[in-house]
PDB file of C-alpha atoms and ligand atoms in Angstrom:
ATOM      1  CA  UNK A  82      18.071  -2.807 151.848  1.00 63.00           C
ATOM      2  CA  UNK A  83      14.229  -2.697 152.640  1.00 63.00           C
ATOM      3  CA  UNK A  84      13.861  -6.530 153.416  1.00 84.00           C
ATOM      4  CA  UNK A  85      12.106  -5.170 156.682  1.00 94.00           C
ATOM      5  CA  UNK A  86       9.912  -7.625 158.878  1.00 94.00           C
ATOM      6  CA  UNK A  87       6.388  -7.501 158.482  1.00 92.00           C
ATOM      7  CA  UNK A  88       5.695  -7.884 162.242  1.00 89.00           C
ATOM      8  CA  UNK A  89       3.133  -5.460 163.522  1.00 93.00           C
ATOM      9  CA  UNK A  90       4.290  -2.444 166.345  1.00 97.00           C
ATOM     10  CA  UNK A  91       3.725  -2.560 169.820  1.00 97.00           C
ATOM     11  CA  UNK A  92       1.883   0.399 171.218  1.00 97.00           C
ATOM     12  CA  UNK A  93       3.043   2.618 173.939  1.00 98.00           C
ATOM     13  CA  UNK A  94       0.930   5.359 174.676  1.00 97.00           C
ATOM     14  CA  UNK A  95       0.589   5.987 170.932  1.00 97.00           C
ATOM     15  CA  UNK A  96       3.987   5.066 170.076  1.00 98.00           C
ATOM     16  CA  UNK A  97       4.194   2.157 167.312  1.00 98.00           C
ATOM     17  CA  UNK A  98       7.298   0.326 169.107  1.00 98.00           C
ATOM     18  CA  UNK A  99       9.150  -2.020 166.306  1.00 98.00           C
ATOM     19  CA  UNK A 100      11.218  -4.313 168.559  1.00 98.00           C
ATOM     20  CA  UNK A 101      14.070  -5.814 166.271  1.00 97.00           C
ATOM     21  CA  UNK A 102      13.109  -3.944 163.422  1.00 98.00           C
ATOM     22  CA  UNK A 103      17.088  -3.796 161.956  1.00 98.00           C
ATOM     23  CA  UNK A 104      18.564  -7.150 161.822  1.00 97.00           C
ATOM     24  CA  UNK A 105      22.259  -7.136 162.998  1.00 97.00           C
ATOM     25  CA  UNK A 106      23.283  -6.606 159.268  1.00 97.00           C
ATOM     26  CA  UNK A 107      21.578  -3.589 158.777  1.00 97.00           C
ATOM     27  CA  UNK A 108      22.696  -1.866 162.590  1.00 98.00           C
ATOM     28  CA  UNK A 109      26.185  -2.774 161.031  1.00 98.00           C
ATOM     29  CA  UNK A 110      25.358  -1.022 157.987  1.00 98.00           C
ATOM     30  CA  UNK A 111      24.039   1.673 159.151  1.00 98.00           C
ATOM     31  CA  UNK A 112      26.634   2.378 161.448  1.00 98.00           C
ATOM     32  CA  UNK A 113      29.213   2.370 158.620  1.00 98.00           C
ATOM     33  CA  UNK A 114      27.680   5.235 156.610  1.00 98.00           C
ATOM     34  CA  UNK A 115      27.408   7.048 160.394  1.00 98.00           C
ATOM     35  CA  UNK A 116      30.748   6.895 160.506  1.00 98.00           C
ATOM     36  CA  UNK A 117      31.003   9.287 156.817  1.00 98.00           C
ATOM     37  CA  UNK A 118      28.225  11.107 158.691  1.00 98.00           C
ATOM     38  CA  UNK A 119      30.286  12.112 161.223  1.00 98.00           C
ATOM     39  CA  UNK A 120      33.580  12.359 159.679  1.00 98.00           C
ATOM     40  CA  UNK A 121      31.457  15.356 157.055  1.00 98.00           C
ATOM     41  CA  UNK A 122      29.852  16.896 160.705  1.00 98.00           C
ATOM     42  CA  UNK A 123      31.658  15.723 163.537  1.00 98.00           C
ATOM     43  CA  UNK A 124      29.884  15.470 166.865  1.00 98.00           C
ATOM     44  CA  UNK A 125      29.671  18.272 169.456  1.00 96.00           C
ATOM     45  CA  UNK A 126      28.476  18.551 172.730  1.00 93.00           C
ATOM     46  CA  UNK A 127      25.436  21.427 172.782  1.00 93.00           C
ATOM     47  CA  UNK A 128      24.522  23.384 175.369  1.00 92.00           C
ATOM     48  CA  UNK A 129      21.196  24.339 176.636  1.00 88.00           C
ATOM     49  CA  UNK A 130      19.218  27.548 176.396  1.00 86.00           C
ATOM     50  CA  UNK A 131      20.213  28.117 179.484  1.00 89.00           C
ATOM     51  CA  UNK A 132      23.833  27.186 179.057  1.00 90.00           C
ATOM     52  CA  UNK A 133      24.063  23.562 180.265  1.00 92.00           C
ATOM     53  CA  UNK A 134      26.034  21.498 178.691  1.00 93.00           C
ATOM     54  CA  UNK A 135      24.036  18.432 177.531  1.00 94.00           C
ATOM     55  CA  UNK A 136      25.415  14.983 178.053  1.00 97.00           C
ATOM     56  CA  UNK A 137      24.780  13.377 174.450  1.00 97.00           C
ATOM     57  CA  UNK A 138      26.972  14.249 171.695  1.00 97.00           C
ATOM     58  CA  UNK A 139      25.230  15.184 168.528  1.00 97.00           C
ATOM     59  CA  UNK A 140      25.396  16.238 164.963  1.00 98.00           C
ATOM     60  CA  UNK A 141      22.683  15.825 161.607  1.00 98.00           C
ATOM     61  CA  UNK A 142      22.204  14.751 158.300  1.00 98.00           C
ATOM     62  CA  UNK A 143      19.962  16.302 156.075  1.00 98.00           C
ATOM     63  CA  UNK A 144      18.941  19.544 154.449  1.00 98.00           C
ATOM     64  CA  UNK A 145      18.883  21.173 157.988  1.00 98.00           C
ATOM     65  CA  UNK A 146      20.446  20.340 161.443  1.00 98.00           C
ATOM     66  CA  UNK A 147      19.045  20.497 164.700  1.00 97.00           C
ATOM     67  CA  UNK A 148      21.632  22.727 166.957  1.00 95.00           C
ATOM     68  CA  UNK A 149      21.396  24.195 170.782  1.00 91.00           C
ATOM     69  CA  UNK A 150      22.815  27.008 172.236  1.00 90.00           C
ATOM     70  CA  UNK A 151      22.199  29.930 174.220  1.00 90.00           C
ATOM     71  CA  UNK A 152      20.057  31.405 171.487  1.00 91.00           C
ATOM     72  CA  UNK A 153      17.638  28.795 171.650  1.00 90.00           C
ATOM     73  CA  UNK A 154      16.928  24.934 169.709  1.00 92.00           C
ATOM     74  CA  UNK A 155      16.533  25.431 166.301  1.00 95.00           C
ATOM     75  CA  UNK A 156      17.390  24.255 162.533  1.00 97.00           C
ATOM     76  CA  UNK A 157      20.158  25.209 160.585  1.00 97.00           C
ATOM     77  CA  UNK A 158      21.231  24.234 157.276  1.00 97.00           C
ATOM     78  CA  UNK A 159      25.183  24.090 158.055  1.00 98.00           C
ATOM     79  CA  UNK A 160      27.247  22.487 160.473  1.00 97.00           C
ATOM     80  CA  UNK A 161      28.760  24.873 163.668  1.00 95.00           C
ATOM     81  CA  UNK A 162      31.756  24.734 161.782  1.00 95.00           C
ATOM     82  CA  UNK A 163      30.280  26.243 158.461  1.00 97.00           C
ATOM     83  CA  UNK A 164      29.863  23.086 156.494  1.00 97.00           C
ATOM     84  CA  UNK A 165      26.830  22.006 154.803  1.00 98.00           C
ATOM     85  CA  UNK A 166      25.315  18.974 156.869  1.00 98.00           C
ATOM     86  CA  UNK A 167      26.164  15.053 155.126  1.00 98.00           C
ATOM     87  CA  UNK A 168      23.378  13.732 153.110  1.00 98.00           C
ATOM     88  CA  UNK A 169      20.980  11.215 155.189  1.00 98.00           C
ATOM     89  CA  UNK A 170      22.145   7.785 154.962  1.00 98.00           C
ATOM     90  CA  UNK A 171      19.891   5.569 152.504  1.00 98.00           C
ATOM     91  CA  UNK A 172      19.539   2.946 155.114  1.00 97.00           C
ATOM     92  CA  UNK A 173      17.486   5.400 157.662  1.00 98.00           C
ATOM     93  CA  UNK A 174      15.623   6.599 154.220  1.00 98.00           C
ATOM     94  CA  UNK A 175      14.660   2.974 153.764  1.00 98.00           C
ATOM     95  CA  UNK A 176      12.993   2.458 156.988  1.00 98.00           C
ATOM     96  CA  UNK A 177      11.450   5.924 156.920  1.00 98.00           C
ATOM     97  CA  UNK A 178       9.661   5.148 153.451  1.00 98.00           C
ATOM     98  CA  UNK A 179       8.951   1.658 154.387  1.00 97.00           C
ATOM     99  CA  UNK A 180       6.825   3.068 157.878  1.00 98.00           C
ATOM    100  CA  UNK A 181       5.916   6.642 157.566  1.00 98.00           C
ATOM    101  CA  UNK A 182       6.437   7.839 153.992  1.00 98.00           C
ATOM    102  CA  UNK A 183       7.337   7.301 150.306  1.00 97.00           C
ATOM    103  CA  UNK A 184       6.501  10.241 149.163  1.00 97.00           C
ATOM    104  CA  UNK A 185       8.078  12.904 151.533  1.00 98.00           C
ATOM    105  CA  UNK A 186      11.530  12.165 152.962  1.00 98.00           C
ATOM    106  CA  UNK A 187      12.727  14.036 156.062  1.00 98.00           C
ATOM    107  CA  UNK A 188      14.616  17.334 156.747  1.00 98.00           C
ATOM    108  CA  UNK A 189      16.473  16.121 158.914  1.00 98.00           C
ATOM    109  CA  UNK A 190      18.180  13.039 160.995  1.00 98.00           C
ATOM    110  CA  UNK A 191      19.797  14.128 164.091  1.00 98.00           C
ATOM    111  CA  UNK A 192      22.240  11.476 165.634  1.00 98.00           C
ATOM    112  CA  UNK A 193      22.460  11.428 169.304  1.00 98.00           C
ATOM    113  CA  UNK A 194      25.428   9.818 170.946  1.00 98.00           C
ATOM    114  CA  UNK A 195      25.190   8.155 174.716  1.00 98.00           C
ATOM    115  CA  UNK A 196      28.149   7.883 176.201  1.00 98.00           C
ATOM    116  CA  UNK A 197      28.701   6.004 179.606  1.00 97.00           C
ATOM    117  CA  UNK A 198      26.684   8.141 182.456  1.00 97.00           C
ATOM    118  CA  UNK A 199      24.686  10.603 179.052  1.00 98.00           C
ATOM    119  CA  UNK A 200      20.732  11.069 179.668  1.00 97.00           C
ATOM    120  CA  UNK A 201      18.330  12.924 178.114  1.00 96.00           C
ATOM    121  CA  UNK A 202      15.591  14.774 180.361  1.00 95.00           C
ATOM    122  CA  UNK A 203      11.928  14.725 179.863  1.00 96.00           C
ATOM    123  CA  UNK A 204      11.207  16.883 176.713  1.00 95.00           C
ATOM    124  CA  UNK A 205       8.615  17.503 173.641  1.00 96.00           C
ATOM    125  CA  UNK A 206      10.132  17.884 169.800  1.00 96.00           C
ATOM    126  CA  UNK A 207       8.352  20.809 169.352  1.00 95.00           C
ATOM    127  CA  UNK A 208      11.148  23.171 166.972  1.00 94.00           C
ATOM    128  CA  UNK A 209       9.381  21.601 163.317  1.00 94.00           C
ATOM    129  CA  UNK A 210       6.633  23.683 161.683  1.00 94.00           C
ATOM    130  CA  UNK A 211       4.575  20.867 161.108  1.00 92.00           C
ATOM    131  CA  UNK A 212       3.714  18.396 163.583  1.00 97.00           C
ATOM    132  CA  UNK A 213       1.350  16.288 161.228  1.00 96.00           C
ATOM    133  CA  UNK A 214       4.447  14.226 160.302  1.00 98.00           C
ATOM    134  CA  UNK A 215       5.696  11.707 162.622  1.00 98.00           C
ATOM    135  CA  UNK A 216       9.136  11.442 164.288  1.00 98.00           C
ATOM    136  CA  UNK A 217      11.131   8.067 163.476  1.00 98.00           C
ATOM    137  CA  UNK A 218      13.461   6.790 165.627  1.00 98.00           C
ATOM    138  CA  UNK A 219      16.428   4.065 165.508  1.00 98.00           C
ATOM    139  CA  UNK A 220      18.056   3.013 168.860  1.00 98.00           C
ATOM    140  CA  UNK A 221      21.550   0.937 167.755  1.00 99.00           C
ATOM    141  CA  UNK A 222      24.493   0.200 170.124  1.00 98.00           C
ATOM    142  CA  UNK A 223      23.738  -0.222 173.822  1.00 98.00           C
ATOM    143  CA  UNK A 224      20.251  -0.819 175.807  1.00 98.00           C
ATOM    144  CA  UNK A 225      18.496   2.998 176.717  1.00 98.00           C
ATOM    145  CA  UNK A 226      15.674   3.495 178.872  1.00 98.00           C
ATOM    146  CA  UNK A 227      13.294   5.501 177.432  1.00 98.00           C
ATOM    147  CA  UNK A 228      10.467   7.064 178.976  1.00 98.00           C
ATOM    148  CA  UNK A 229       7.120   8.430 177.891  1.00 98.00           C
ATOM    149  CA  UNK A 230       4.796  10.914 179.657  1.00 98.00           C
ATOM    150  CA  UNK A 231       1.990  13.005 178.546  1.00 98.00           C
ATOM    151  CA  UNK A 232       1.520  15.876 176.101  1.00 97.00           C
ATOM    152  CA  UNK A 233       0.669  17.891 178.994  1.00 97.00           C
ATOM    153  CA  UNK A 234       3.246  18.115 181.617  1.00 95.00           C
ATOM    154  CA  UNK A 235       3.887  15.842 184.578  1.00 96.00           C
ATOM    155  CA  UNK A 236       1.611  13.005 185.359  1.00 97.00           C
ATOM    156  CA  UNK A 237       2.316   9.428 185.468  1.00 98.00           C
ATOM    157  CA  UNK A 238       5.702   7.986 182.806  1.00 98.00           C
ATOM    158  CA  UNK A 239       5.859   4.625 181.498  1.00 98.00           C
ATOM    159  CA  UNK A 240       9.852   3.111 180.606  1.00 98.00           C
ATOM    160  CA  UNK A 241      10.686   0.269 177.811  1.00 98.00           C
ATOM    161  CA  UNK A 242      14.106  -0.703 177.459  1.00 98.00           C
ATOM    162  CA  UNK A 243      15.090   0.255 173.229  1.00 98.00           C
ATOM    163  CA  UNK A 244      17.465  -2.127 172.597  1.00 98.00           C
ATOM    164  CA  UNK A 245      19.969  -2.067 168.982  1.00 98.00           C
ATOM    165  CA  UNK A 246      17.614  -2.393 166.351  1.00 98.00           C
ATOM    166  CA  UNK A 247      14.590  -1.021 167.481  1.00 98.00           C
ATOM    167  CA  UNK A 248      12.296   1.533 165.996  1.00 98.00           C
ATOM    168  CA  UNK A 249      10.122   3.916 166.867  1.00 98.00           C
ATOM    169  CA  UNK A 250       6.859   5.872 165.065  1.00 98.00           C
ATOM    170  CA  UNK A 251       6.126   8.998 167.025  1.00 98.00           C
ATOM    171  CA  UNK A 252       3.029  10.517 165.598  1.00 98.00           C
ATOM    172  CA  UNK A 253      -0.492  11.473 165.319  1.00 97.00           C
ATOM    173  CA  UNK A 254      -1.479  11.897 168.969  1.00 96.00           C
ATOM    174  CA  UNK A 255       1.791  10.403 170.191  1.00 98.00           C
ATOM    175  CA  UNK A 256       3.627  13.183 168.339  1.00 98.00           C
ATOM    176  CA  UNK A 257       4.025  15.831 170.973  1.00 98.00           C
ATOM    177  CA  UNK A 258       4.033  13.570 173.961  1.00 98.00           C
ATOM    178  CA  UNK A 259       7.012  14.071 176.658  1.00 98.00           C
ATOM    179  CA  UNK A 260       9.905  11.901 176.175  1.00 98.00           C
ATOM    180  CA  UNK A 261      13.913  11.535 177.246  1.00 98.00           C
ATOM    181  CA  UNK A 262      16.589   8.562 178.224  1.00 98.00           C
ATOM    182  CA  UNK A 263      17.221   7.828 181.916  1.00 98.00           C
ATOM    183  CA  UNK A 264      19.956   5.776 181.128  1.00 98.00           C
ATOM    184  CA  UNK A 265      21.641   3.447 179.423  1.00 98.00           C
ATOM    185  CA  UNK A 266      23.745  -0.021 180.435  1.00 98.00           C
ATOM    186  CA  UNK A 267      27.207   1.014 178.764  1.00 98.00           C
ATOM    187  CA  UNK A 268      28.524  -1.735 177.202  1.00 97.00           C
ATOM    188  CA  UNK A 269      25.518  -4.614 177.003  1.00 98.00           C
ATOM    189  CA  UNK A 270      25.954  -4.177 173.649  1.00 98.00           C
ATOM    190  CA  UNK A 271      29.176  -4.786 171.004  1.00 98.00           C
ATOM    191  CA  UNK A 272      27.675  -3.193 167.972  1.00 98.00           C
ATOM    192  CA  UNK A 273      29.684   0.029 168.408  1.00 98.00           C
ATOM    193  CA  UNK A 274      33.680  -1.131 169.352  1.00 96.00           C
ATOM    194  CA  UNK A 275      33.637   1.863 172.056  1.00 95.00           C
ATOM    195  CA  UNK A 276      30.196   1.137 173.758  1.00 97.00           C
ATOM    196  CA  UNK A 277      27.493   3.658 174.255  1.00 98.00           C
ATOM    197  CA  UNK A 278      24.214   4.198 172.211  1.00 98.00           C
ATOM    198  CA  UNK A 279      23.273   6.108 169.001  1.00 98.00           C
ATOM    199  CA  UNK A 280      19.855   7.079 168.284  1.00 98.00           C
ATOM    200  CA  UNK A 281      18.839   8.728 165.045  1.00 98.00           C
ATOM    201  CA  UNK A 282      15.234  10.922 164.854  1.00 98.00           C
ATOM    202  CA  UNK A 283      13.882  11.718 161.438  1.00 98.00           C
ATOM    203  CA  UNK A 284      12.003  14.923 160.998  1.00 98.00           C
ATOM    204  CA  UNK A 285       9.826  16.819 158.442  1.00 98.00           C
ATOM    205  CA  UNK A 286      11.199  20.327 159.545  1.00 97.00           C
ATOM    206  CA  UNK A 287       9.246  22.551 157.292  1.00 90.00           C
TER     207      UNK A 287
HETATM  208  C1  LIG B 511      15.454  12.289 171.384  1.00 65.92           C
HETATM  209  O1  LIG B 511      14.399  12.459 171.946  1.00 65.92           O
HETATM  210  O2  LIG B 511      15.949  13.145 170.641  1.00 65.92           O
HETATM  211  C2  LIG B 511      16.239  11.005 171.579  1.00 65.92           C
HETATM  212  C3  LIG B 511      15.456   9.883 172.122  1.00 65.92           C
HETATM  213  C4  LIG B 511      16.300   8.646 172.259  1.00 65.92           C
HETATM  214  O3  LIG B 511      17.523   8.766 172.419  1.00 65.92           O
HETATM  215  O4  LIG B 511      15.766   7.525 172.211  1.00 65.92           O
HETATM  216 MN1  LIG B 512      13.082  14.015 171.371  1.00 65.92          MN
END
């Protein structure tokens, strides 16, 4: 663990995009310790403030959790069903000290789960106190289209395919721009045997 490539990001609109970042070992790693993840805080499908029910499947590891209801997005340190969330596997601690920190780890890892036909609208991860740390993200599984606006509302969006593997730095200016998934192509990838697409984001919560 930590053997990471040296390879320089790309940029997109302030993003540092690792392409290829996990080799297939580590995605296959990884996604054996989600699977204690999720056996400790099994996914569930949230709803939105307003009471929509989201496409992706979720759940978190970490001191807190990031949960959605009807009273709003927020953190909570236990699992809907009362248990405390799973610890935050040491692979995604890894990558997080290798790019953003060794001497802070994260709050919280929330694992999203695309299944055939999820998305994820246009949105800003704006429910941490502090917004000087970055968000890290890990795309495994099947190809997602993510897209990037502005911090502002509307204006123009730019798409890049995050394919298994990939990694993203979210910070500094790039931390509070818009974001979401259009869509993904179930099945172009055979890291997870049922298809879909798993992305984890790191956060410093408080
Ligand atoms: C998120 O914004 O929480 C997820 C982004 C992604 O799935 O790549
Ligand atoms: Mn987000």
């Amino acid at each position: 663990m930590g053997n990471f490539p040296a390879n320089s990001p790309q940029n997109l609109r302030g993003i540092d995009v690792y392409k290829a970042f996990l080799d297939t070992q580590a995605q296959m790693g990884l996604v054996a310790a989600l699977r204690d993840v999720v056996a400790a805080a099994p996914m569930f499908h949230p709803e939105t403030r307003f009471g929509k029910q989201m496409s992706v499947r979720m759940t978190s590891a970490g001191r807190v959790g990031w949960v959605s209801d009807r009273r709003g997005y927020r953190y909570e340190p236990r699992h809907p069903s009362g248990a405390d969330w799973p610890p935050i596997p040491e692979m995604v601690l890894a990558v997080w000290r290798h790019l953003v920190s060794d001497t802070r780890d994260p709050d919280c890892c929330l694992v999203n789960y695309y299944g055939e036909g999820a998305r994820m609208g246009l949105h800003q991860d704006r429910d941490e106190a502090d917004f000087s740390w970055p968000v890290l993200s890990i795309s495994l599984g099947d190809e997602g289209l993510f897209r990037v606006g502005n911090v502002e509302r509307g204006g123009k969006t730019e798409s890049l395919w995050l394919t298994s593997g990939d990694v993203l730095v979210m910070g500094g200016d790039a931390r509070l721009v818009h974001h979401g998934v259009d869509r993904i192509r179930f099945g172009s990838s055979t890291l997870l045997p049922r298809g879909g697409r798993l992305n984890l984001t790191c956060r410093v919560v408080t």
